Coordinates of C-alpha atoms in Angstrom, one line a residue:
W1 CA 20.6 -2.6 -5.9
S2 CA 23.7 -4.7 -5.3
R3 CA 25.7 -2.7 -7.8
T4 CA 24.5 0.6 -6.4
S5 CA 25.3 -0.6 -2.9
F6 CA 28.8 -1.5 -3.9
L7 CA 29.3 1.9 -5.5
L8 CA 28.0 3.7 -2.4
E9 CA 30.2 1.6 -0.1
R10 CA 33.3 2.6 -2.0
R11 CA 32.4 6.3 -2.2
L12 CA 31.5 6.4 1.5
E13 CA 34.8 4.8 2.4
A14 CA 36.7 7.3 0.3
D15 CA 34.5 10.1 1.7
D16 CA 33.7 11.1 -1.9
I17 CA 29.9 11.0 -2.1
T18 CA 28.0 13.2 -4.5
L19 CA 24.3 14.1 -4.3
Q20 CA 23.8 12.6 -7.8
T21 CA 25.0 9.2 -6.6
L22 CA 22.8 9.4 -3.5
D23 CA 19.8 10.4 -5.6
R24 CA 20.4 7.4 -7.8
G25 CA 20.2 5.1 -4.7
F26 CA 17.1 7.0 -3.4
S27 CA 15.1 6.7 -6.7
E28 CA 16.0 3.0 -7.0
V29 CA 14.8 1.9 -3.6
L30 CA 11.7 4.0 -3.6
E31 CA 10.5 3.7 -7.1
E32 CA 11.2 0.1 -8.1
P33 CA 10.0 -2.5 -5.5
V34 CA 10.8 -5.9 -7.1
L35 CA 8.5 -8.9 -7.4
G36 CA 9.8 -12.4 -7.8
V37 CA 13.3 -11.9 -6.3
P38 CA 13.5 -13.8 -3.0
D39 CA 16.5 -12.1 -1.6
A40 CA 15.6 -8.6 -2.8
R41 CA 14.3 -7.3 0.6
P42 CA 17.6 -7.4 2.6
V43 CA 19.6 -6.0 -0.3
R44 CA 17.1 -3.1 -0.6
Q45 CA 17.3 -2.5 3.1
Y46 CA 21.1 -2.3 3.0
L47 CA 20.9 0.2 0.1
I48 CA 18.5 2.3 2.1
E49 CA 20.9 2.3 5.1
L50 CA 23.9 3.3 2.9
T51 CA 21.9 6.0 1.1
L52 CA 20.6 7.4 4.4
D53 CA 24.2 7.5 5.8
G54 CA 25.3 9.3 2.6
Y55 CA 22.6 11.9 2.9
R56 CA 23.5 12.6 6.5
R57 CA 27.1 13.1 5.6
H58 CA 26.1 15.3 2.7
V59 CA 24.0 17.5 5.1
R60 CA 27.0 18.0 7.3
A61 CA 29.2 18.8 4.4
A62 CA 26.9 21.2 2.5
D63 CA 28.9 24.2 1.3
D64 CA 27.8 27.2 -0.8
V65 CA 25.0 29.2 0.8
Q66 CA 22.0 29.0 -1.5
R67 CA 22.5 25.8 -3.4
G68 CA 24.1 24.2 -0.4
S69 CA 21.1 25.1 1.8
L70 CA 18.6 23.8 -0.7
R71 CA 20.5 20.6 -1.3
Q72 CA 20.8 20.2 2.5
A73 CA 17.0 20.5 2.8
D74 CA 16.5 18.0 0.0
A75 CA 18.9 15.6 1.5
L76 CA 17.2 15.8 4.9
S77 CA 13.7 15.4 3.3
K78 CA 14.9 12.2 1.5
A79 CA 16.6 10.9 4.6
A80 CA 13.2 11.3 6.4
K81 CA 11.5 9.2 3.7
L82 CA 14.2 6.5 3.9
S83 CA 14.0 6.5 7.7
R84 CA 10.3 5.7 7.4
E85 CA 11.1 2.9 4.9
L86 CA 13.2 1.2 7.5
D87 CA 10.0 0.9 9.7
K88 CA 11.3 3.2 12.4
S89 CA 9.0 5.3 14.4
S90 CA 7.9 8.7 12.9
T91 CA 9.9 10.5 15.6
E92 CA 13.2 10.5 13.6
S93 CA 11.4 11.4 10.3
R94 CA 9.6 14.4 11.9
K95 CA 12.9 15.6 13.5
L96 CA 14.6 15.4 10.1
L97 CA 11.7 17.1 8.3
E98 CA 11.5 20.0 10.8
E99 CA 15.2 20.6 10.3
A100 CA 14.7 20.4 6.5
L101 CA 11.9 22.9 6.7
A102 CA 14.0 25.4 8.6
V103 CA 16.9 25.0 6.2
C104 CA 14.6 25.3 3.2
E105 CA 13.0 28.5 4.5
K106 CA 16.5 29.9 5.1
S107 CA 17.4 29.1 1.4
A108 CA 14.3 31.0 0.2
L109 CA 15.5 34.1 2.1
V110 CA 18.9 34.0 0.3
D111 CA 17.3 34.1 -3.2
G112 CA 14.3 36.2 -2.4
D113 CA 14.2 38.2 -5.7
G114 CA 12.9 35.2 -7.6
E115 CA 14.9 36.0 -10.7
N116 CA 16.7 32.6 -10.8
N117 CA 13.8 30.5 -12.1
D118 CA 15.7 27.2 -11.9
S119 CA 16.6 27.8 -8.3
Q120 CA 13.0 28.8 -7.5
V121 CA 11.7 25.6 -9.1
D122 CA 14.0 23.6 -7.0
Y123 CA 12.9 25.5 -3.9
L124 CA 9.2 25.0 -4.7
R125 CA 9.8 21.2 -5.3
V126 CA 11.8 20.6 -2.1
H127 CA 9.7 22.9 0.2
S128 CA 6.4 21.3 -1.0
D129 CA 7.7 17.8 -0.6
I130 CA 8.7 18.5 3.0
L131 CA 5.3 20.0 3.8
V132 CA 3.5 17.0 2.3
Q133 CA 5.6 14.6 4.3
L134 CA 4.9 16.5 7.5
G135 CA 1.2 16.6 6.7
V136 CA 1.2 12.9 6.3
L137 CA 2.8 12.5 9.7
D138 CA 0.3 15.0 11.2
V139 CA -2.6 12.9 9.9
A140 CA -1.1 9.8 11.4
D141 CA -0.8 11.6 14.8
G142 CA -4.4 12.9 14.5
S143 CA -3.3 16.6 14.1
L144 CA -5.8 17.2 11.3
E145 CA -5.8 21.1 11.4
S146 CA -2.0 21.1 11.2
A147 CA -2.1 18.7 8.3
K148 CA -4.7 20.7 6.5
S149 CA -2.6 23.9 6.8
R150 CA 0.5 22.1 5.5
F151 CA -1.3 20.6 2.5
E152 CA -2.8 24.0 1.6
H153 CA 0.6 25.5 1.7
A154 CA 2.0 22.7 -0.4
E155 CA -0.7 23.2 -3.0
R156 CA 0.1 26.9 -3.3
L157 CA 3.8 26.1 -3.8
R158 CA 3.1 23.4 -6.4
S159 CA 0.6 25.7 -8.3
D160 CA 3.5 28.2 -8.6
W161 CA 5.8 25.3 -9.7
V162 CA 3.4 24.3 -12.4
Q163 CA 3.2 27.8 -13.7
R164 CA 7.0 28.2 -13.8
V165 CA 7.6 25.0 -15.8
K166 CA 4.6 25.3 -18.2
G167 CA 5.3 23.7 -21.6
E168 CA 8.5 22.1 -20.3
P169 CA 9.1 18.3 -19.7
A170 CA 9.1 19.0 -16.0
E171 CA 5.5 20.1 -16.2
A172 CA 4.1 16.5 -15.9
E173 CA 5.8 15.9 -12.6
A174 CA 4.7 19.2 -11.2
I175 CA 1.1 18.6 -12.1
R176 CA 1.2 15.1 -10.7
K177 CA 2.5 16.4 -7.4
L178 CA 0.0 19.2 -7.3
A179 CA -2.8 16.7 -7.7
N180 CA -1.4 14.6 -4.9
A181 CA -1.3 17.7 -2.6
M182 CA -4.9 18.4 -3.5
M183 CA -6.0 14.8 -3.0
N184 CA -4.3 14.7 0.5
Q185 CA -6.1 17.9 1.4
G186 CA -9.4 16.4 0.3
I187 CA -8.9 13.4 2.5
V188 CA -8.1 15.6 5.6
L189 CA -11.2 17.8 4.8
R190 CA -13.4 14.7 4.8
R191 CA -11.9 13.7 8.2
L192 CA -12.8 17.2 9.4
E193 CA -16.4 16.7 8.1
E194 CA -16.0 19.5 5.5
Y195 CA -17.5 17.3 2.9
G196 CA -18.4 19.9 0.2
Q197 CA -14.8 21.3 0.1
A198 CA -13.4 17.8 0.3
E199 CA -15.4 16.6 -2.7
A200 CA -14.4 19.7 -4.8
K201 CA -10.7 19.3 -3.9
Q202 CA -10.6 15.6 -4.8
W203 CA -12.7 16.1 -8.0
N204 CA -10.3 18.9 -9.1
A205 CA -7.2 16.7 -8.4
Q206 CA -8.6 13.7 -10.3
T207 CA -9.6 16.1 -13.2
L208 CA -6.0 17.3 -13.4
R209 CA -4.8 13.7 -13.6
N210 CA -7.3 12.6 -16.2
E211 CA -6.6 15.7 -18.4
Q212 CA -2.9 14.6 -18.4
I213 CA -3.8 11.0 -19.3
H214 CA -6.2 12.1 -22.0
A215 CA -3.5 14.4 -23.4
G216 CA -1.4 11.4 -24.0
K217 CA 0.9 11.7 -20.9
R218 CA 1.5 8.0 -20.1
D219 CA 3.8 8.5 -17.2
A220 CA 3.6 5.4 -15.0
K221 CA 3.7 7.4 -11.7
L222 CA 0.8 9.5 -12.9
R223 CA -1.3 6.5 -13.9
F224 CA -0.5 4.7 -10.6
D225 CA -1.5 7.8 -8.6
T226 CA -4.7 8.0 -10.6
A227 CA -5.5 4.4 -10.0
K228 CA -4.9 4.7 -6.3
A229 CA -7.0 7.8 -6.1
N230 CA -9.9 6.1 -7.9
T231 CA -9.7 3.3 -5.3
N232 CA -9.9 5.8 -2.5
L233 CA -12.7 7.7 -4.2
A234 CA -14.6 4.5 -4.6
L235 CA -14.3 3.8 -0.9
L236 CA -15.5 7.3 -0.1
A237 CA -18.5 6.9 -2.5
A238 CA -19.4 3.6 -0.9
T239 CA -19.5 5.2 2.6
E240 CA -22.1 7.5 1.2
N241 CA -24.0 4.5 -0.3
N242 CA -23.3 5.7 -3.9
F243 CA -22.5 2.3 -5.2
T244 CA -22.9 3.3 -8.9
E245 CA -20.1 5.8 -8.6
A246 CA -18.0 3.6 -6.4
L247 CA -18.2 0.7 -8.9
D248 CA -17.3 3.0 -11.8
R249 CA -14.3 4.3 -9.9
C250 CA -13.2 0.6 -9.2
T251 CA -13.6 -0.2 -13.0
Q252 CA -11.3 2.8 -13.8
A253 CA -8.7 1.8 -11.2
V254 CA -8.7 -1.9 -12.3
A255 CA -8.1 -0.9 -16.0
L256 CA -5.1 1.4 -15.0
F257 CA -3.6 -1.2 -12.7
E258 CA -3.9 -3.9 -15.3
E259 CA -2.3 -1.7 -17.9
L260 CA 0.6 -0.9 -15.5
G261 CA 0.9 -4.6 -14.6
V262 CA 1.7 -5.4 -18.3
E263 CA 4.4 -2.7 -18.4
R264 CA 5.8 -3.2 -14.9
A265 CA 5.3 -6.9 -14.2
N266 CA 7.7 -6.9 -11.3
D267 CA 6.3 -3.8 -9.4
V268 CA 4.9 -5.0 -6.1
R269 CA 2.9 -1.8 -5.6
V270 CA 1.0 -2.3 -8.9
W271 CA -0.1 -5.8 -8.0
G272 CA -0.9 -4.9 -4.4
G273 CA -3.0 -2.0 -5.6
L274 CA -4.8 -4.2 -8.1
A275 CA -5.6 -6.8 -5.4
D276 CA -6.9 -4.0 -3.1
V277 CA -9.3 -2.6 -5.7
L278 CA -10.5 -6.1 -6.7
L279 CA -11.4 -6.9 -3.1
L280 CA -13.2 -3.5 -2.8
Q281 CA -15.0 -4.1 -6.1
A282 CA -16.2 -7.5 -4.9
D283 CA -17.4 -6.1 -1.6
L284 CA -19.3 -3.3 -3.4
L285 CA -20.9 -5.8 -5.8
I286 CA -22.1 -7.8 -2.8
Q287 CA -23.3 -4.8 -0.9
S288 CA -25.1 -3.2 -3.8
D289 CA -27.8 -5.8 -4.1
N290 CA -29.3 -6.9 -0.8
S291 CA -31.0 -9.8 -2.5
L292 CA -27.9 -11.9 -1.9
A293 CA -29.5 -13.8 0.9
R294 CA -32.3 -14.9 -1.4
G295 CA -29.7 -16.3 -3.8
T296 CA -30.7 -14.0 -6.7
N297 CA -27.8 -11.5 -6.6
V298 CA -27.2 -10.3 -10.2
H299 CA -23.7 -9.2 -9.2
R300 CA -22.7 -12.6 -7.7
D301 CA -20.6 -13.8 -10.7
G302 CA -18.8 -10.5 -10.9
A303 CA -18.0 -10.6 -7.2
I304 CA -16.7 -14.2 -7.5
D305 CA -14.5 -13.3 -10.4
S306 CA -13.0 -10.3 -8.6
L307 CA -12.3 -12.3 -5.5
L308 CA -10.7 -15.2 -7.4
D309 CA -8.4 -12.7 -9.3
A310 CA -7.5 -11.0 -6.0
I311 CA -6.7 -14.3 -4.3
G312 CA -4.4 -15.3 -7.2
I313 CA -2.5 -12.0 -6.9
L314 CA -2.2 -12.3 -3.2
D315 CA -0.9 -15.9 -3.5
N316 CA 1.7 -14.7 -6.0
L317 CA 2.8 -11.9 -3.7
A318 CA 3.1 -14.3 -0.8
Q319 CA 5.2 -16.6 -2.9
T320 CA 7.7 -13.9 -3.6
S321 CA 7.8 -12.7 0.1
L322 CA 8.5 -16.1 1.8
N323 CA 11.9 -14.8 2.9
H324 CA 10.1 -12.1 4.8
P325 CA 7.6 -14.0 7.0
L326 CA 5.4 -11.1 8.2
S327 CA 4.8 -9.8 4.7
A328 CA 4.1 -13.2 3.3
L329 CA 1.7 -13.9 6.2
E330 CA -0.2 -10.6 5.6
Y331 CA -0.7 -11.5 2.0
L332 CA -1.9 -15.0 2.9
E333 CA -4.3 -13.7 5.6
N334 CA -5.9 -11.4 3.1
G335 CA -6.1 -14.2 0.6
Q336 CA -7.8 -16.5 3.2
A337 CA -10.3 -13.7 4.1
A338 CA -11.1 -13.3 0.3
L339 CA -11.4 -17.1 -0.1
F340 CA -13.9 -17.4 2.8
L341 CA -16.0 -14.5 1.4
C342 CA -15.9 -16.1 -2.1
W343 CA -17.1 -19.4 -0.7
E344 CA -19.9 -17.7 1.1
V345 CA -21.1 -15.9 -2.1
A346 CA -20.7 -19.0 -4.2
S347 CA -22.5 -21.2 -1.7
Q348 CA -25.7 -19.2 -2.3
D349 CA -26.0 -20.7 -5.8
P350 CA -26.3 -24.5 -5.8
D351 CA -25.3 -24.4 -9.5
S352 CA -22.1 -22.4 -9.0
V353 CA -19.1 -23.6 -11.0
A354 CA -16.7 -21.7 -8.7
T355 CA -16.0 -24.7 -6.4
D356 CA -13.1 -26.1 -8.5
D357 CA -11.5 -22.7 -8.7
L358 CA -11.9 -22.3 -4.9
Q359 CA -10.3 -25.6 -4.3
V360 CA -7.3 -24.7 -6.4
S361 CA -7.0 -21.3 -4.6
W362 CA -7.2 -23.0 -1.2
A363 CA -4.5 -25.5 -2.2
N364 CA -2.2 -22.7 -3.4
L365 CA -2.6 -20.6 -0.2
A366 CA -2.2 -23.7 2.0
E367 CA 1.0 -24.7 0.1
K368 CA 2.6 -21.2 0.8
L369 CA 1.6 -21.4 4.5
N370 CA 3.1 -24.8 4.9
V371 CA 6.4 -23.5 3.5
L372 CA 6.2 -20.7 6.0
L373 CA 5.4 -23.0 8.9
Q374 CA 8.4 -25.2 8.1
R375 CA 10.8 -22.3 8.4
E376 CA 12.1 -21.0 11.6
I377 CA 10.1 -17.8 12.3
E378 CA 12.0 -15.8 14.9
D379 CA 9.1 -13.7 16.1
P380 CA 6.7 -15.8 18.2
D381 CA 3.8 -13.5 17.5
V382 CA 4.2 -14.0 13.7
Q383 CA 4.5 -17.7 14.3
D384 CA 1.3 -17.8 16.3
R385 CA -0.5 -15.8 13.6
A386 CA 0.6 -18.3 11.0
K387 CA -0.9 -21.1 13.1
I388 CA -4.2 -19.2 13.5
L389 CA -4.2 -18.8 9.7
Q390 CA -3.7 -22.6 9.5
V391 CA -6.7 -23.1 11.6
Q392 CA -8.8 -20.8 9.5
L393 CA -7.7 -22.5 6.2
L394 CA -8.7 -25.9 7.7
L395 CA -12.1 -24.5 8.6
V396 CA -12.6 -23.4 5.0
K397 CA -11.4 -26.8 3.8
S398 CA -13.9 -28.6 6.0
S399 CA -16.7 -26.6 4.5
L400 CA -15.5 -26.4 1.0
F401 CA -14.6 -29.8 -0.3
D402 CA -14.4 -32.4 2.4
S403 CA -16.9 -35.2 2.8
A404 CA -18.8 -35.3 6.1
K405 CA -16.4 -37.8 7.6
E406 CA -13.3 -35.9 6.3
S407 CA -14.8 -32.7 7.6
L408 CA -15.0 -33.9 11.2
A409 CA -11.4 -35.1 11.0
T410 CA -10.3 -31.7 9.6
L411 CA -12.1 -29.9 12.4
D412 CA -10.4 -32.1 15.0
K413 CA -7.0 -31.2 13.5
A414 CA -7.9 -27.5 13.5
A415 CA -9.1 -27.8 17.2
A416 CA -5.8 -29.4 18.3
I417 CA -3.8 -26.5 16.9
A418 CA -6.2 -23.9 18.3
N419 CA -6.2 -25.6 21.8
E420 CA -2.4 -25.5 22.0
L421 CA -2.5 -21.7 21.2
A422 CA -5.5 -21.1 23.6
N423 CA -3.5 -22.6 26.5
S424 CA -0.2 -20.9 25.6
G425 CA -0.8 -17.8 27.7
R426 CA 0.5 -15.7 24.7
A427 CA -1.2 -12.8 22.9
S428 CA -2.7 -15.3 20.4
A429 CA -4.8 -17.1 23.1
D430 CA -7.9 -15.0 22.6
A431 CA -7.8 -15.4 18.9
A432 CA -7.4 -19.1 19.3
K433 CA -10.4 -19.3 21.6
F434 CA -12.5 -17.5 19.1
E435 CA -11.5 -20.0 16.4
L436 CA -12.4 -22.9 18.8
E437 CA -15.9 -21.4 19.1
R438 CA -16.1 -21.4 15.3
I439 CA -14.9 -25.0 15.1
D440 CA -17.6 -26.1 17.6
F441 CA -20.2 -24.3 15.6
H442 CA -19.1 -26.0 12.3
R443 CA -18.9 -29.4 14.1
Q444 CA -22.5 -29.0 15.4
Q445 CA -23.6 -28.1 11.9
F446 CA -22.2 -31.3 10.4
I447 CA -23.6 -33.4 13.2
E448 CA -27.0 -32.0 12.6
G449 CA -26.6 -32.7 8.9
K450 CA -26.7 -29.0 7.9

């Protein structure tokens, strides 16, 4: 990223920027999130800013009519994606995409005879990418009918794209993107309560992906998309109380993410995806047997294993994100929630051997949080959230492995932190008051010997 940033700086200064150079920066920042490099995030952000500036300049300088228009649309589309990466509102992205759509449609009119297959393939790729991005923004805005229309249009374009590149190396990418458009369409159809069509669309999308994988296509993006889709399908099956299918989808997703984790050990998205599906798998194992309360849940050990694995991944992600407090905090919050759930499940079995693992997991999360608290966090809301998390971890500690005397002292420490926040008048006051109620409940339990 640093080398590419340096190259872009020099080219931008000399006003000698090529689309090939910009595309290199674009693919690097969007396709290779790095795990384990503490200073990677600001370097990546700077590269995004440089690439975005380059695309804007390229748009202004686009020359020959057909190729220029299509490249201009492609540049605008990629600029929109980069704009969203910088955590800006969707307003700028939508503006760039609407302009890209108009330019793209203009380029189609220039080459309307369709004889130039390469040009048509580029057009189908760029146009469908723009439509999918707009559809995603529509979903976020609640405009589901508009999103449905865009995803349907994108599917038609990508089906044509697949036919035009059949038997060529580019076929794999075209099929992968066609499946993505179909899956997005299925999600919107479910939101519109058109369940039959949604199920058919998502089933067909996943069938396309599985056919590619079974045919020996081991493209990492394809397997990642398949794993994410299996996670989403598991969630949907669970909402319909079909736990058998949901757990089967989770198993498939875990296998793919673990395979990718071996090949792409530094890819944040792979590990984040694996943590998500492990947490879902644990939740499904717990839900699928309502005998948990009687302490006879046959899925208990599987749930505990999934939760402990997820906590380990979240702890590692937090470690690598300590220079970005909000991201680190979100990983730690999810880790704490999983830890508490794991303790609840394990506590149903007096013979559970998970206590030692839970203590190690607790210590690891607490260590990362202490590092975070010792640093100067500029955002007061993030700082308060970190303190709330500290209270929650102390609550777990008091229940998990403190003696009765130590537990009361731990609860006093948690109460002192929560009281300070409750009286601060800031947004965190309500959350702190809720934690104080939990502390009082725990204290009463210990006093009564429960």
